Amino acid sequence: MPVITKHMRSRLLFIAAATLLSSSTDMVVAAEKRPNVLFIAVDDLNDWIGCLGGHSQTCSPHIDALAKRGVLFERAYCAAPACNPSRAALMTGIAPYKSGVYHNPQAWRTAMPDAVTLPQLFMRHGYHAWGCGKIYHGAFPDDASWEEYQKKGNDPKPKKTPVNGIPKTAHFDWGPVDATNEAMNDHRMVDWAIEKLQQEHDQPFFLACGIYRPHLPWYVPQKYFDMYPLDEIELPKVNDDDLSDIPPAGVRIAKPQGDHKKVLATDQWKQAVQGYLASVTFADDQVGRLIAALDASDHAKNTIVILWGDHGWHLGEKHHWRKFSLWEEADRAPLMMVVPNTTKAGGRCASPVSFMDIYPTLAELCGLPLGEHLDGVSLQELLADPQVDWDRPAITTHGRNNHAVRSQRWRYIRYEDGSEELYDHNNDEYEWTNLATDPAQESDKKDLAKWLPKVNVPNSPYASSKKQPAKEPKANK
């Protein structure tokens, strides 16, 4: 007879309750009593916010204040270290190794035509679902997910680009723009979301606001650059010999002869850090405006607030820039939740969790039924008690058959060719020493390897068609 674990027991009880809920039209009509959801996505935001301590100079008072109002997940990890697969996995609950959506150019809806996205689930059970800014990867929006959606617009640019003098690197650039906050796209998106918060609604709502900065290029108004004087900028801690014990598969990901070499050759490292920090603080101001509007609205006491970043970001660590890696810098990102009647102020959870867990968590908190296709688990237990025992690591995938397993202590990486990396975060927070070949760690590696996905489906087609499914019908009132 199989052993029923605590997670399995909780899952079975929830499925039973959800089945009863979905069969009752009276309960669906009663959706007006369910909590609203304010769903805030911040693009390319790594752990360089004050509450996570990734960089000592970051000014992020509004995000930090939000974290203190509920539970901050100190070890939250993306399903994939790239915009499209990370967001597609989070919004569908289906992992990259099951969908085949591993990279940015793959049309996720083509790969998962029947997937019920998170906002679709809410709409089907009596909620309004509105979105603005960047929620899905820009190339693949999804009309079916929204009752109403405000598309991301453009930003002002410096008069001459590239500002940093690094040629032929697309939007890998940074510098101030001669513009007001009001002229910035993120400010306009937050304005749109604020208007929704100020209105009265006949149904509960799922309101998603996607903030684009600190995505490249790091063009924000001058005042944010002025907050970080160049001569005071602190660079990230980097080991010059860090790639010497990494297998070739990892070195190919790092690409030390690419962005990092160009940044060093043009003496732009401090300017880049300045641009990223300035962009984080600009984004933080937009979060502050949005939360202030919620607090001033009639919805303040009955709205779940969640803020997440789609993945982390390297600024020279491992001689690598951007995301696209299986190391801590690219895989760890902010996740915080404030849940009325559940979370207590000041909660901090050190257990590793996945962004795949967001879908089942929000559904459970709002009493919505779930299918059996989800690859994450609800975090409701951790929201109520951040110190509860949690035995699940987080899995991050970067391309087919390339995975990282992150437990509370360890990061274990296995590449498609079978090569490995292993880091002990109790003694090596910067992942400078690869222990994968140490015979003393063989048992730990085997335990971690048990969590590697057993299924790794082929790559889904790359975008040749962006055909959209029919728009989701508005829920009955």
Coordinates of C-alpha atoms in Angstrom, one line a residue:
M1 CA 0.0 0.0 0.0
P2 CA 1.5 3.4 -1.0
V3 CA 2.6 5.8 1.7
I4 CA 0.4 8.9 1.9
T5 CA 2.7 11.9 2.6
K6 CA 1.5 15.2 4.2
H7 CA 1.6 16.9 0.8
M8 CA -0.4 14.1 -0.8
R9 CA -3.0 14.2 2.0
S10 CA -3.4 18.0 1.7
R11 CA -3.7 17.6 -2.1
L12 CA -6.4 14.9 -1.8
L13 CA -8.4 17.0 0.6
F14 CA -8.2 20.0 -1.6
I15 CA -9.3 18.0 -4.7
A16 CA -12.3 16.7 -2.8
A17 CA -13.2 20.2 -1.7
A18 CA -12.7 21.6 -5.2
T19 CA -14.9 18.9 -6.7
L20 CA -17.7 19.9 -4.5
L21 CA -17.1 23.6 -5.2
S22 CA -17.1 23.1 -9.0
S23 CA -20.4 21.2 -8.9
S24 CA -22.2 23.9 -7.0
T25 CA -23.6 26.8 -9.1
D26 CA -24.5 28.5 -5.8
M27 CA -20.8 28.6 -4.8
V28 CA -19.9 30.0 -8.2
V29 CA -22.4 32.7 -7.8
A30 CA -21.0 33.4 -4.4
A31 CA -17.7 34.4 -6.1
E32 CA -18.3 38.0 -5.0
K33 CA -17.2 37.0 -1.5
R34 CA -13.9 35.6 -2.7
P35 CA -10.7 37.6 -2.4
N36 CA -9.4 39.7 -5.3
V37 CA -5.9 39.1 -6.6
L38 CA -3.3 41.9 -7.4
F39 CA -0.7 40.1 -9.5
I40 CA 2.5 42.1 -9.9
A41 CA 5.3 40.9 -12.3
V42 CA 8.6 42.7 -12.4
D43 CA 10.8 41.7 -15.3
D44 CA 14.4 40.6 -14.8
L45 CA 14.4 41.5 -11.1
N46 CA 17.0 39.5 -9.3
D47 CA 17.8 39.4 -5.6
W48 CA 19.3 42.9 -5.6
I49 CA 16.4 44.3 -3.5
G50 CA 16.8 45.4 0.0
C51 CA 14.8 42.6 1.6
L52 CA 16.8 39.9 -0.1
G53 CA 20.2 41.6 0.4
G54 CA 21.7 40.8 -3.0
H55 CA 23.4 44.2 -3.3
S56 CA 24.0 46.5 -0.3
Q57 CA 23.3 49.7 -2.2
T58 CA 19.9 49.0 -3.7
C59 CA 17.1 51.5 -2.8
S60 CA 13.8 49.5 -3.0
P61 CA 11.7 50.8 -0.1
H62 CA 8.3 50.0 -1.5
I63 CA 9.1 46.4 -2.5
D64 CA 10.7 45.9 0.9
A65 CA 7.7 47.4 2.7
L66 CA 5.4 45.0 0.8
A67 CA 7.6 42.0 1.7
K68 CA 7.2 43.0 5.4
R69 CA 3.4 43.0 5.2
G70 CA 3.2 39.2 4.4
V71 CA 5.5 36.3 3.6
L72 CA 8.8 36.8 1.7
F73 CA 10.1 33.6 0.1
E74 CA 13.8 33.9 0.5
R75 CA 14.6 31.0 -1.9
A76 CA 12.2 31.2 -4.8
Y77 CA 13.2 29.9 -8.2
C78 CA 12.0 30.2 -11.7
A79 CA 10.9 27.2 -13.9
A80 CA 13.3 28.5 -16.6
P81 CA 15.8 31.3 -16.7
A82 CA 14.3 33.1 -19.7
C83 CA 11.2 35.3 -20.1
N84 CA 9.0 33.1 -22.3
P85 CA 9.4 29.7 -20.8
S86 CA 9.4 31.1 -17.2
R87 CA 6.2 33.0 -17.7
A88 CA 4.5 30.3 -19.8
A89 CA 5.2 27.7 -17.1
L90 CA 4.0 30.0 -14.3
M91 CA 0.8 31.0 -16.1
T92 CA -0.2 27.5 -17.2
G93 CA 1.2 25.4 -14.3
I94 CA 3.0 23.2 -16.9
A95 CA 6.7 22.7 -16.6
P96 CA 9.1 23.3 -19.5
Y97 CA 10.1 19.6 -19.6
K98 CA 6.5 18.6 -20.2
S99 CA 5.5 21.4 -22.6
G100 CA 8.7 21.6 -24.7
V101 CA 8.8 25.4 -24.3
Y102 CA 12.4 25.8 -23.3
H103 CA 13.4 29.0 -25.0
N104 CA 12.2 32.5 -25.9
P105 CA 11.4 32.0 -29.6
Q106 CA 9.0 29.1 -29.0
A107 CA 5.3 29.9 -29.3
W108 CA 3.9 28.6 -26.0
R109 CA 0.3 28.7 -26.9
T110 CA 1.0 26.6 -30.0
A111 CA 2.7 24.0 -27.7
M112 CA -0.2 24.1 -25.2
P113 CA -3.4 25.0 -27.2
D114 CA -5.7 23.6 -24.5
A115 CA -3.9 24.9 -21.4
V116 CA -6.1 26.8 -19.0
T117 CA -4.0 29.8 -17.9
L118 CA -4.2 31.2 -14.4
P119 CA -6.4 34.2 -15.4
Q120 CA -8.6 31.9 -17.5
L121 CA -9.2 29.7 -14.5
F122 CA -10.3 32.8 -12.5
M123 CA -12.6 34.0 -15.3
R124 CA -14.3 30.6 -15.5
H125 CA -15.2 30.8 -11.9
G126 CA -16.8 34.3 -11.6
Y127 CA -13.8 36.7 -11.7
H128 CA -13.0 39.6 -13.9
A129 CA -9.4 39.1 -15.3
W130 CA -7.6 42.2 -16.5
G131 CA -4.0 42.6 -17.4
C132 CA -1.5 45.3 -18.5
G133 CA 2.2 45.6 -19.3
K134 CA 4.4 42.5 -19.7
I135 CA 2.8 39.3 -18.3
Y136 CA 3.6 36.9 -21.0
H137 CA 6.7 37.2 -23.2
G138 CA 6.2 40.1 -25.5
A139 CA 6.1 38.0 -28.8
F140 CA 3.4 35.8 -27.5
P141 CA 0.5 37.6 -25.8
D142 CA -2.7 35.6 -25.1
D143 CA -6.0 37.1 -25.8
A144 CA -7.8 34.1 -24.3
S145 CA -6.4 34.9 -20.9
W146 CA -8.0 38.3 -20.5
E147 CA -11.4 40.0 -20.4
E148 CA -9.5 43.2 -21.0
Y149 CA -5.8 43.9 -21.6
Q150 CA -3.7 47.0 -21.9
K151 CA -0.6 46.3 -24.1
K152 CA 2.8 47.4 -23.2
G153 CA 3.9 50.6 -25.0
N154 CA 7.3 52.1 -25.8
D155 CA 9.7 54.1 -23.7
P156 CA 11.7 57.3 -24.5
K157 CA 15.3 56.7 -25.6
P158 CA 18.5 58.6 -25.2
K159 CA 19.4 60.9 -28.2
K160 CA 22.3 58.7 -29.2
T161 CA 22.7 54.9 -28.7
P162 CA 24.4 52.8 -27.7
V163 CA 25.1 55.0 -24.7
N164 CA 27.7 52.5 -23.3
G165 CA 29.7 52.4 -26.5
I166 CA 29.3 48.6 -26.9
P167 CA 28.3 48.0 -30.5
K168 CA 26.1 45.2 -32.0
T169 CA 24.7 44.0 -28.7
A170 CA 21.0 44.7 -29.4
H171 CA 19.4 46.3 -26.3
F172 CA 22.4 45.6 -24.0
D173 CA 22.7 49.3 -23.1
W174 CA 22.3 51.7 -20.2
G175 CA 22.0 55.4 -19.5
P176 CA 19.7 58.1 -18.4
V177 CA 16.8 59.5 -20.6
D178 CA 15.6 63.1 -20.7
A179 CA 12.1 62.2 -19.7
T180 CA 9.7 62.4 -16.8
N181 CA 8.3 59.4 -15.0
E182 CA 5.0 60.0 -16.5
A183 CA 6.5 59.5 -20.0
M184 CA 7.7 56.0 -19.1
N185 CA 5.7 53.0 -20.2
D186 CA 5.7 51.4 -16.7
H187 CA 4.2 54.5 -15.2
R188 CA 1.4 54.4 -17.8
M189 CA 0.7 50.7 -17.1
V190 CA 0.5 51.4 -13.4
D191 CA -1.9 54.3 -14.1
W192 CA -4.1 51.9 -16.0
A193 CA -4.1 49.4 -13.1
I194 CA -4.8 52.1 -10.6
E195 CA -7.9 53.1 -12.5
K196 CA -9.1 49.5 -12.1
L197 CA -8.5 49.6 -8.4
Q198 CA -10.4 52.9 -8.1
Q199 CA -13.6 51.4 -9.6
E200 CA -16.4 49.5 -8.1
H201 CA -16.8 46.0 -9.4
D202 CA -19.7 43.6 -9.4
Q203 CA -17.4 40.5 -9.3
P204 CA -14.0 39.8 -7.7
F205 CA -11.0 40.6 -9.9
F206 CA -7.7 39.1 -10.9
L207 CA -5.7 42.2 -11.9
A208 CA -2.2 41.6 -13.4
C209 CA 0.3 44.4 -13.8
G210 CA 3.5 43.7 -15.6
I211 CA 6.4 46.2 -14.9
Y212 CA 9.1 46.0 -17.6
R213 CA 12.1 47.5 -15.8
P214 CA 14.7 46.4 -14.9
H215 CA 14.6 44.6 -18.3
L216 CA 17.2 45.9 -20.8
P217 CA 17.9 48.6 -22.0
W218 CA 18.4 50.3 -18.6
Y219 CA 17.0 53.7 -19.8
V220 CA 15.3 55.5 -16.9
P221 CA 15.1 59.2 -15.9
Q222 CA 18.3 60.9 -14.7
K223 CA 17.2 61.2 -11.1
Y224 CA 17.5 57.5 -10.6
F225 CA 21.1 57.4 -11.9
D226 CA 21.9 60.3 -9.6
M227 CA 20.9 58.2 -6.6
Y228 CA 23.9 55.9 -7.4
P229 CA 27.0 58.0 -7.9
L230 CA 29.4 56.2 -10.2
D231 CA 32.4 56.5 -7.9
E232 CA 30.5 54.8 -5.1
I233 CA 29.2 51.8 -7.1
E234 CA 30.0 48.4 -5.6
L235 CA 30.6 45.6 -8.1
P236 CA 29.3 42.1 -7.4
K237 CA 31.8 39.7 -5.8
V238 CA 33.4 37.7 -8.6
N239 CA 36.1 35.0 -8.5
D240 CA 38.4 35.5 -11.5
D241 CA 39.1 31.8 -11.6
D242 CA 35.4 30.8 -11.2
L243 CA 35.0 28.9 -14.5
S244 CA 38.1 26.6 -13.9
D245 CA 36.1 23.8 -12.3
I246 CA 33.0 24.1 -14.4
P247 CA 32.3 21.5 -17.2
P248 CA 32.4 22.7 -20.8
A249 CA 28.6 22.8 -21.0
G250 CA 28.5 25.4 -18.2
V251 CA 31.3 27.5 -19.8
R252 CA 29.4 27.6 -23.0
I253 CA 26.4 29.0 -21.1
A254 CA 28.7 31.6 -19.4
K255 CA 30.1 32.9 -22.7
P256 CA 33.0 34.7 -21.0
Q257 CA 34.2 36.0 -24.4
G258 CA 30.9 37.6 -25.0
D259 CA 29.2 40.3 -22.9
H260 CA 31.6 40.1 -20.1
K261 CA 34.7 40.6 -22.3
K262 CA 32.9 43.6 -24.0
V263 CA 32.0 45.2 -20.7
L264 CA 35.6 44.9 -19.4
A265 CA 37.1 46.2 -22.7
T266 CA 34.9 49.3 -22.6
D267 CA 35.3 49.8 -18.8
Q268 CA 31.5 49.7 -18.4
W269 CA 31.0 47.4 -15.4
K270 CA 30.3 50.1 -12.8
Q271 CA 28.1 52.0 -15.3
A272 CA 26.1 48.7 -15.9
V273 CA 25.6 48.1 -12.2
Q274 CA 24.5 51.8 -11.9
G275 CA 22.0 51.3 -14.7
Y276 CA 20.6 48.2 -13.2
L277 CA 20.2 49.7 -9.8
A278 CA 18.6 52.8 -11.2
S279 CA 16.1 50.7 -13.1
V280 CA 15.3 48.7 -10.0
T281 CA 14.6 51.8 -8.0
F282 CA 12.4 53.2 -10.9
A283 CA 10.5 49.9 -10.9
D284 CA 10.2 50.1 -7.1
D285 CA 8.6 53.5 -7.3
Q286 CA 5.9 52.1 -9.7
V287 CA 5.2 49.3 -7.2
G288 CA 4.8 51.9 -4.5
R289 CA 2.3 53.8 -6.5
L290 CA 0.3 50.7 -7.2
I291 CA 0.2 49.5 -3.6
A292 CA -0.7 53.0 -2.3
A293 CA -3.7 53.0 -4.7
L294 CA -4.8 49.6 -3.4
D295 CA -4.5 50.8 0.2
A296 CA -6.7 53.8 -0.7
S297 CA -9.3 51.7 -2.4
D298 CA -12.3 49.8 -1.2
H299 CA -10.6 46.6 -2.1
A300 CA -7.7 46.9 0.4
K301 CA -8.9 44.4 3.0
N302 CA -10.0 41.7 0.6
T303 CA -7.2 41.5 -1.9
I304 CA -4.3 39.1 -2.1
V305 CA -1.1 40.8 -3.3
I306 CA 1.6 38.8 -5.0
L307 CA 4.8 40.2 -6.4
W308 CA 7.3 38.0 -8.4
G309 CA 10.2 38.4 -10.8
D310 CA 10.3 36.0 -13.8
H311 CA 13.9 35.0 -13.2
G312 CA 17.2 36.5 -11.9
W313 CA 20.0 38.3 -13.7
H314 CA 23.8 38.1 -13.8
L315 CA 25.9 41.2 -13.8
G316 CA 29.3 39.6 -14.3
E317 CA 29.0 36.7 -11.8
K318 CA 30.5 33.5 -13.4
H319 CA 31.8 35.9 -16.0
H320 CA 28.2 35.9 -17.4
W321 CA 25.6 38.6 -18.1
R322 CA 21.8 38.4 -18.6
K323 CA 19.8 35.4 -17.5
F324 CA 20.1 32.0 -19.4
S325 CA 22.0 30.0 -16.8
L326 CA 21.4 27.3 -14.2
W327 CA 23.2 29.2 -11.4
E328 CA 21.8 31.0 -8.4
E329 CA 22.0 34.5 -9.9
A330 CA 19.8 33.6 -12.9
D331 CA 17.4 31.2 -11.2
R332 CA 16.5 33.0 -7.9
A333 CA 14.1 35.9 -8.0
P334 CA 11.7 37.7 -5.6
L335 CA 8.4 36.2 -4.5
M336 CA 6.3 37.7 -1.8
M337 CA 2.6 37.3 -0.9
V338 CA 0.2 39.2 1.4
V339 CA -3.0 37.2 2.0
P340 CA -5.8 38.6 4.2
N341 CA -6.6 36.3 7.1
T342 CA -3.7 34.0 6.4
T343 CA -0.3 35.7 6.4
K344 CA 1.2 37.6 9.3
A345 CA 3.5 40.6 8.9
G346 CA 7.2 40.0 8.7
G347 CA 7.0 36.3 7.6
R348 CA 10.2 35.0 6.0
C349 CA 10.3 31.5 4.5
A350 CA 13.7 29.9 3.9
S351 CA 12.4 26.8 2.2
P352 CA 13.0 26.5 -1.6
V353 CA 9.9 27.1 -3.6
S354 CA 9.1 27.2 -7.3
F355 CA 7.2 29.7 -9.4
M356 CA 5.3 26.7 -10.6
D357 CA 3.7 26.7 -7.1
I358 CA 2.0 30.1 -7.7
Y359 CA -0.8 28.7 -9.9
P360 CA -2.1 26.1 -7.3
T361 CA -1.5 28.5 -4.4
L362 CA -3.7 31.3 -5.8
A363 CA -6.3 28.8 -6.9
E364 CA -6.5 27.2 -3.5
L365 CA -6.6 30.5 -1.7
C366 CA -9.5 31.6 -3.8
G367 CA -11.4 28.3 -3.7
L368 CA -11.0 27.4 -7.3
P369 CA -11.0 23.8 -8.6
L370 CA -7.8 22.4 -10.0
G371 CA -7.0 19.9 -12.7
E372 CA -4.4 17.2 -12.3
H373 CA -2.0 18.7 -14.8
L374 CA -0.2 21.1 -12.5
D375 CA 3.5 20.5 -11.7
G376 CA 3.6 22.8 -8.7
V377 CA 2.1 22.4 -5.2
S378 CA 0.2 24.9 -3.1
L379 CA 2.2 27.0 -0.7
Q380 CA -0.8 27.7 1.6
E381 CA 0.9 25.8 4.4
L382 CA 4.0 28.0 4.2
L383 CA 1.9 31.2 4.0
A384 CA 0.2 30.3 7.3
D385 CA 3.5 29.1 8.9
P386 CA 6.7 29.9 7.0
Q387 CA 8.7 27.6 9.3
V388 CA 6.7 24.4 8.5
D389 CA 8.8 21.4 7.4
W390 CA 9.1 21.5 3.6
D391 CA 10.9 18.6 1.8
R392 CA 10.6 19.7 -1.9
P393 CA 13.4 21.3 -3.8
A394 CA 12.9 23.7 -6.7
I395 CA 13.6 22.6 -10.3
T396 CA 14.9 25.0 -13.0
T397 CA 15.3 23.9 -16.6
H398 CA 17.4 25.6 -19.3
G399 CA 17.0 23.8 -22.5
R400 CA 16.0 20.1 -22.9
N401 CA 17.7 17.8 -20.4
N402 CA 19.5 20.6 -18.6
H403 CA 18.3 21.0 -15.0
A404 CA 19.2 22.5 -11.6
V405 CA 17.8 21.0 -8.4
R406 CA 17.9 23.6 -5.5
S407 CA 17.3 22.3 -2.0
Q408 CA 17.8 24.5 1.1
R409 CA 21.4 23.6 1.2
W410 CA 22.5 22.4 -2.2
R411 CA 22.4 23.4 -5.9
Y412 CA 22.9 20.4 -8.2
I413 CA 23.2 20.9 -11.9
R414 CA 23.1 18.1 -14.6
Y415 CA 23.6 19.0 -18.2
E416 CA 22.4 17.1 -21.3
D417 CA 25.8 15.5 -21.7
G418 CA 25.8 14.2 -18.2
S419 CA 28.3 16.6 -16.7
E420 CA 27.5 18.0 -13.3
E421 CA 28.0 20.8 -10.8
L422 CA 27.3 20.8 -7.1
Y423 CA 27.4 23.7 -4.7
D424 CA 27.1 23.7 -0.9
H425 CA 25.2 26.9 0.0
N426 CA 25.9 26.4 3.7
N427 CA 29.6 27.2 2.9
D428 CA 29.7 28.6 -0.6
E429 CA 26.9 31.2 -1.2
Y430 CA 28.5 32.5 -4.4
E431 CA 28.9 29.0 -5.9
W432 CA 32.6 29.3 -6.4
T433 CA 33.6 25.7 -5.6
N434 CA 32.1 22.8 -7.7
L435 CA 31.9 19.7 -5.5
A436 CA 30.5 17.4 -8.2
T437 CA 33.6 15.3 -8.5
D438 CA 34.2 15.0 -4.7
P439 CA 33.6 11.3 -3.7
A440 CA 32.4 12.5 -0.3
Q441 CA 29.4 14.2 -1.9
E442 CA 28.2 11.2 -3.9
S443 CA 25.3 10.4 -1.6
D444 CA 24.1 14.0 -1.6
K445 CA 24.2 14.0 -5.4
K446 CA 22.2 10.8 -5.7
D447 CA 19.5 12.2 -3.3
L448 CA 19.3 15.4 -5.4
A449 CA 19.3 13.5 -8.7
K450 CA 16.1 11.7 -7.6
W451 CA 14.2 14.9 -8.2
L452 CA 15.4 15.3 -11.8
P453 CA 12.5 15.2 -14.3
K454 CA 11.9 11.7 -15.7
V455 CA 10.3 13.2 -18.8
N456 CA 12.0 15.6 -21.1
V457 CA 9.8 16.2 -24.1
P458 CA 11.3 17.4 -27.4
N459 CA 11.5 21.1 -28.2
S460 CA 8.1 22.6 -29.2
P461 CA 8.1 24.3 -32.6
Y462 CA 9.8 27.7 -32.9
A463 CA 7.5 30.5 -33.8
S464 CA 6.4 30.4 -37.4
S465 CA 2.8 31.0 -36.5
K466 CA 1.4 33.1 -33.6
K467 CA -2.2 32.1 -34.1
Q468 CA -4.2 33.0 -31.0
P469 CA -7.0 31.0 -29.5
A470 CA -10.5 32.5 -29.3
K471 CA -11.0 35.1 -26.6
E472 CA -12.3 33.7 -23.3
P473 CA -16.0 34.5 -22.8
K474 CA -16.8 36.8 -20.0
A475 CA -17.9 35.0 -16.9
N476 CA -21.6 35.0 -16.0
K477 CA -22.5 37.3 -13.2

